């Protein structure tokens, strides 16, 4: 069981890295979208 837990740690860390990357992309897209809306309003 211990070896399985150790083997499972790598995919979990990779998944968290992917989630952080997706979150960052969404944040950047949201900022671009908001800045675009501000330019349209002016």
PDB file of C-alpha atoms in Angstrom:
ATOM      1  CA  UNK A   1       0.000   0.000   0.000  1.00  0.00           C
ATOM      2  CA  UNK A   2       2.854   2.373   0.786  1.00  0.00           C
ATOM      3  CA  UNK A   3       4.389   1.991  -2.675  1.00  0.00           C
ATOM      4  CA  UNK A   4       0.998   2.734  -4.247  1.00  0.00           C
ATOM      5  CA  UNK A   5       0.654   5.933  -2.211  1.00  0.00           C
ATOM      6  CA  UNK A   6       4.132   7.070  -3.232  1.00  0.00           C
ATOM      7  CA  UNK A   7       3.339   6.338  -6.883  1.00  0.00           C
ATOM      8  CA  UNK A   8       0.074   8.288  -6.617  1.00  0.00           C
ATOM      9  CA  UNK A   9       1.766  11.448  -5.376  1.00  0.00           C
ATOM     10  CA  UNK A  10       3.327  12.372  -8.715  1.00  0.00           C
ATOM     11  CA  UNK A  11       0.079  12.429 -10.745  1.00  0.00           C
ATOM     12  CA  UNK A  12      -1.610  14.464  -8.000  1.00  0.00           C
ATOM     13  CA  UNK A  13       1.148  17.088  -8.091  1.00  0.00           C
ATOM     14  CA  UNK A  14       0.951  17.146 -11.882  1.00  0.00           C
ATOM     15  CA  UNK A  15      -2.821  17.587 -11.687  1.00  0.00           C
ATOM     16  CA  UNK A  16      -2.427  20.499  -9.267  1.00  0.00           C
ATOM     17  CA  UNK A  17       0.121  22.080 -11.628  1.00  0.00           C
ATOM     18  CA  UNK A  18      -2.343  21.720 -14.514  1.00  0.00           C
ATOM     19  CA  UNK A  19      -5.137  23.232 -12.422  1.00  0.00           C
ATOM     20  CA  UNK A  20      -2.905  26.194 -11.538  1.00  0.00           C
ATOM     21  CA  UNK A  21      -2.094  26.633 -15.221  1.00  0.00           C
ATOM     22  CA  UNK A  22      -5.760  26.533 -16.213  1.00  0.00           C
ATOM     23  CA  UNK A  23      -6.654  28.976 -13.420  1.00  0.00           C
ATOM     24  CA  UNK A  24      -3.923  31.364 -14.580  1.00  0.00           C
ATOM     25  CA  UNK A  25      -5.149  31.167 -18.187  1.00  0.00           C
ATOM     26  CA  UNK A  26      -8.736  31.866 -17.102  1.00  0.00           C
ATOM     27  CA  UNK A  27      -7.546  34.829 -15.021  1.00  0.00           C
ATOM     28  CA  UNK A  28      -5.574  36.269 -17.952  1.00  0.00           C
ATOM     29  CA  UNK A  29      -8.508  35.811 -20.337  1.00  0.00           C
ATOM     30  CA  UNK A  30     -10.822  37.446 -17.776  1.00  0.00           C
ATOM     31  CA  UNK A  31      -8.474  40.432 -17.401  1.00  0.00           C
ATOM     32  CA  UNK A  32      -8.242  40.832 -21.198  1.00  0.00           C
ATOM     33  CA  UNK A  33     -12.037  40.575 -21.450  1.00  0.00           C
ATOM     34  CA  UNK A  34     -12.521  43.204 -18.721  1.00  0.00           C
ATOM     35  CA  UNK A  35      -9.974  45.576 -20.272  1.00  0.00           C
ATOM     36  CA  UNK A  36     -11.715  45.138 -23.635  1.00  0.00           C
ATOM     37  CA  UNK A  37     -15.066  46.032 -22.081  1.00  0.00           C
ATOM     38  CA  UNK A  38     -13.556  49.127 -20.469  1.00  0.00           C
ATOM     39  CA  UNK A  39     -12.201  50.281 -23.844  1.00  0.00           C
ATOM     40  CA  UNK A  40     -15.596  49.745 -25.491  1.00  0.00           C
ATOM     41  CA  UNK A  41     -17.368  51.799 -22.819  1.00  0.00           C
ATOM     42  CA  UNK A  42     -15.077  54.799 -23.222  1.00  0.00           C
TER      43      UNK A  42
END
